[in-house]
């Protein structure tokens, strides 16, 4: 067996791609390992979203170069590959900056890895593959997936046509593409056969999903969810990440009608200021966003809201930032990610004259994160004493612990009578700990229908 070490940066779509690269390389004799030290092949599956993410890749590549050299020719060569969004954005420049790199492969062409490896073994040299051919990729991936645990990601949509002025994704992932319904259903069924109970449907703009249905017609995400909910043994469905512009009535209604669809909505807004939203080319106003949240809560009153925010977008004034703080207060988030604006090469906002000084961005980020932390804490505290269904996914860090997720995506751990991984139980939330909620089992085991009842 050869040892394969994959390090994943960035979003869940990269997590899915890393898993698929491992599936693809398994027939070639590669088995995943947790450390890079004596790996036969190292893949860095990279993210280009912010400058920091890219710097991290280059510093890790420096470390890999040392490992590669230390290994020496005696034990055979360590192959070093860069995959993901930095590979797509920077291509051959990566090899120029770090000559230890043997392969550069973009997110839409990693199905070519086996032939790239074979070519290097045969002819030596390096290999570069950064074509956009999404259909090819999914058609060429093996059906079998090596899954562990009761939850899995399933990419249903890729790419983005929205062109927010700060964002590299439309350039690194290409234009919007949706996989056909039948292909997704088949993959979901296979996951369930392997013990998966919860599937998270992924896409850069997952609710722009418009895959071909059995009749060839474009199928919405809501319709896809309704179909997947019919799969026996698949107890829970989630989707991420959504764009406010694609939040259809049908999808909102699905939250009220489909018990298996979890009450959690990650709906990034980025800013609470109409002026900034416009400059970002988000295509919606603050009020339109708030109205979507209101409708989602009407359909499913306990729905937990999540979002992403950017502070210090070019031209953002104190008043604009206050509008963001105000929006956060009006929504009340269960969880949210916030970032300092990072100017990305080639994006329109990077060329704007009114860049915001670093110390202003720092101060705004701190203020926003304090409010978000307070809201998250309040949300978690509001769950104490409640009994919620928890899907147990993995053993806890300490012996005798099991960890699962609540419907609202909170990590919940129980101790003592540890339930089987992959089973759903009613759990009464007893306390908050640093990283998760502490619960007490309230039932032996439940099916999805029963989980719905409370
Ligand atoms: N498709 C999703 C998000 C993709 S990127 C959406 O449209 O919401 C994930 C998050 O990274 C974004 O929501 C945004 O908050 C952040 N992000 C993207 N580009 C950024 C940049 N240039 N600087 C800082 N944060 C950025
Ligand atoms: Fe980036 Fe905007 Fe597309 Fe999201 S919708 S991936 S933020 S361009
Ligand atoms: Fe990063 Fe690419 Fe995802 S830039 S956030 S890995 S789509």
CSV table of C-alpha atoms in Angstrom, one decimal, residues 281-437:
chain,number,residue,atom,x,y,z
A,281,UNK,CA,-23.0,43.3,-6.6
A,282,UNK,CA,-25.0,41.1,-4.3
A,283,UNK,CA,-28.2,41.7,-6.2
A,284,UNK,CA,-30.5,42.2,-3.1
A,285,UNK,CA,-31.2,44.8,-0.5
A,286,UNK,CA,-31.1,44.6,3.3
A,287,UNK,CA,-34.9,44.6,3.5
A,288,UNK,CA,-35.2,41.8,0.9
A,289,UNK,CA,-32.9,39.7,3.0
A,290,UNK,CA,-34.8,40.4,6.2
A,291,UNK,CA,-38.0,39.5,4.5
A,292,UNK,CA,-36.5,36.1,3.5
A,293,UNK,CA,-35.6,35.5,7.1
A,294,UNK,CA,-39.1,36.4,8.2
A,295,UNK,CA,-40.6,34.0,5.6
A,296,UNK,CA,-38.3,31.2,6.6
A,297,UNK,CA,-39.3,31.6,10.2
A,298,UNK,CA,-42.9,31.6,9.3
A,299,UNK,CA,-42.5,28.3,7.5
A,300,UNK,CA,-40.3,26.8,10.3
A,301,UNK,CA,-40.5,28.9,13.5
A,302,UNK,CA,-37.5,27.2,15.1
A,303,UNK,CA,-35.2,27.6,12.1
A,304,UNK,CA,-31.7,28.6,13.2
A,305,UNK,CA,-30.1,31.3,11.0
A,306,UNK,CA,-26.4,31.5,10.0
A,307,UNK,CA,-24.5,33.9,7.8
A,308,UNK,CA,-21.2,35.2,6.5
A,309,UNK,CA,-20.1,38.8,6.9
A,310,UNK,CA,-17.3,40.9,5.4
A,311,UNK,CA,-16.1,44.0,7.2
A,312,UNK,CA,-14.0,46.7,5.7
A,313,UNK,CA,-15.2,46.3,2.1
A,314,UNK,CA,-13.8,49.3,0.1
A,315,UNK,CA,-15.7,52.5,1.0
A,316,UNK,CA,-17.4,51.0,4.0
A,317,UNK,CA,-18.2,53.9,6.4
A,318,UNK,CA,-18.9,53.8,10.1
A,319,UNK,CA,-22.6,54.2,9.2
A,320,UNK,CA,-22.4,51.2,6.8
A,321,UNK,CA,-20.8,49.1,9.5
A,322,UNK,CA,-23.5,50.2,12.0
A,323,UNK,CA,-26.1,49.0,9.5
A,324,UNK,CA,-24.4,45.6,9.6
A,325,UNK,CA,-24.5,45.5,13.4
A,326,UNK,CA,-28.1,46.5,13.3
A,327,UNK,CA,-29.0,43.8,10.8
A,328,UNK,CA,-27.3,41.2,13.0
A,329,UNK,CA,-29.4,42.4,16.0
A,330,UNK,CA,-32.6,42.2,14.0
A,331,UNK,CA,-32.0,38.7,12.7
A,332,UNK,CA,-30.4,37.0,15.8
A,333,UNK,CA,-28.0,34.4,14.5
A,334,UNK,CA,-27.4,30.9,15.9
A,335,UNK,CA,-23.9,31.1,14.3
A,336,UNK,CA,-22.0,33.3,11.8
A,337,UNK,CA,-18.6,33.6,10.1
A,338,UNK,CA,-17.1,37.0,9.7
A,339,UNK,CA,-14.0,38.1,7.8
A,340,UNK,CA,-11.9,41.1,7.1
A,341,UNK,CA,-12.1,42.1,3.4
A,342,UNK,CA,-9.2,40.8,1.5
A,343,UNK,CA,-8.4,42.3,-1.8
A,344,UNK,CA,-8.1,39.5,-4.4
A,345,UNK,CA,-6.2,39.8,-7.6
A,346,UNK,CA,-8.4,40.3,-10.7
A,347,UNK,CA,-11.6,41.1,-8.8
A,348,UNK,CA,-13.3,44.5,-9.3
A,349,UNK,CA,-13.3,45.6,-5.6
A,350,UNK,CA,-9.5,45.1,-5.4
A,351,UNK,CA,-9.1,48.0,-7.8
A,352,UNK,CA,-11.3,50.3,-5.7
A,353,UNK,CA,-9.5,53.4,-4.4
A,354,UNK,CA,-11.1,53.6,-1.0
A,355,UNK,CA,-9.5,50.6,0.6
A,356,UNK,CA,-10.1,50.5,4.4
A,357,UNK,CA,-7.1,50.7,6.8
A,358,UNK,CA,-6.1,47.5,8.5
A,359,UNK,CA,-6.8,48.9,12.0
A,360,UNK,CA,-10.3,49.9,11.1
A,361,UNK,CA,-11.0,46.4,9.7
A,362,UNK,CA,-9.6,44.9,12.9
A,363,UNK,CA,-11.7,47.0,15.2
A,364,UNK,CA,-14.9,46.3,13.2
A,365,UNK,CA,-14.2,42.6,13.1
A,366,UNK,CA,-13.8,42.5,16.8
A,367,UNK,CA,-17.0,44.4,17.4
A,368,UNK,CA,-19.0,42.2,15.1
A,369,UNK,CA,-17.5,39.0,16.4
A,370,UNK,CA,-18.4,40.0,20.0
A,371,UNK,CA,-22.0,40.5,19.0
A,372,UNK,CA,-22.1,37.2,17.1
A,373,UNK,CA,-20.5,35.3,20.0
A,374,UNK,CA,-23.1,36.8,22.3
A,375,UNK,CA,-26.0,35.7,20.0
A,376,UNK,CA,-24.5,32.2,19.6
A,377,UNK,CA,-24.2,31.9,23.3
A,378,UNK,CA,-27.8,33.1,23.8
A,379,UNK,CA,-29.1,30.6,21.2
A,380,UNK,CA,-27.2,27.7,22.8
A,381,UNK,CA,-28.4,28.7,26.3
A,382,UNK,CA,-32.0,28.8,25.0
A,383,UNK,CA,-31.6,25.1,24.2
A,384,UNK,CA,-30.8,24.1,27.8
A,385,UNK,CA,-33.6,22.0,29.2
A,386,UNK,CA,-35.0,21.2,25.7
A,387,UNK,CA,-35.1,17.7,24.3
A,388,UNK,CA,-33.9,17.4,20.7
A,389,UNK,CA,-33.0,14.6,18.3
A,390,UNK,CA,-29.3,14.1,18.0
A,391,UNK,CA,-27.6,12.1,15.3
A,392,UNK,CA,-24.5,10.5,16.8
A,393,UNK,CA,-21.6,10.6,14.4
A,394,UNK,CA,-18.3,9.9,16.1
A,395,UNK,CA,-16.8,8.9,19.4
A,396,UNK,CA,-15.9,11.9,21.7
A,397,UNK,CA,-12.4,13.0,22.5
A,398,UNK,CA,-12.6,11.3,26.0
A,399,UNK,CA,-13.3,7.6,26.4
A,400,UNK,CA,-17.0,6.9,27.0
A,401,UNK,CA,-18.2,10.0,25.1
A,402,UNK,CA,-20.2,10.2,21.8
A,403,UNK,CA,-20.6,13.3,19.8
A,404,UNK,CA,-23.5,14.2,17.5
A,405,UNK,CA,-25.3,17.1,16.0
A,406,UNK,CA,-28.6,18.7,17.0
A,407,UNK,CA,-31.1,19.7,14.2
A,408,UNK,CA,-29.6,23.2,14.6
A,409,UNK,CA,-26.1,21.9,13.8
A,410,UNK,CA,-24.8,22.3,17.4
A,411,UNK,CA,-22.3,19.7,18.5
A,412,UNK,CA,-23.8,17.7,21.4
A,413,UNK,CA,-21.9,15.2,23.5
A,414,UNK,CA,-23.2,12.6,25.9
A,415,UNK,CA,-21.3,10.4,28.4
A,416,UNK,CA,-21.9,7.2,30.1
A,417,UNK,CA,-24.5,5.1,28.2
A,418,UNK,CA,-22.8,5.9,24.9
A,419,UNK,CA,-25.2,5.4,21.9
A,420,UNK,CA,-24.2,3.7,18.7
A,421,UNK,CA,-22.6,5.8,16.1
A,422,UNK,CA,-25.1,6.4,13.3
A,423,UNK,CA,-28.2,6.3,15.5
A,424,UNK,CA,-30.6,9.1,16.3
A,425,UNK,CA,-31.6,9.7,19.9
A,426,UNK,CA,-33.6,12.2,21.9
A,427,UNK,CA,-31.2,14.1,24.1
A,428,UNK,CA,-32.0,16.6,26.8
A,429,UNK,CA,-29.6,19.5,26.7
A,430,UNK,CA,-28.1,19.9,30.2
A,431,UNK,CA,-25.3,22.5,29.9
A,432,UNK,CA,-23.0,24.4,27.7
A,433,UNK,CA,-19.3,23.5,27.6
A,434,UNK,CA,-16.5,25.3,25.7
A,435,UNK,CA,-17.0,23.6,22.4
A,436,UNK,CA,-20.3,21.8,22.6
A,437,UNK,CA,-23.5,21.2,24.4
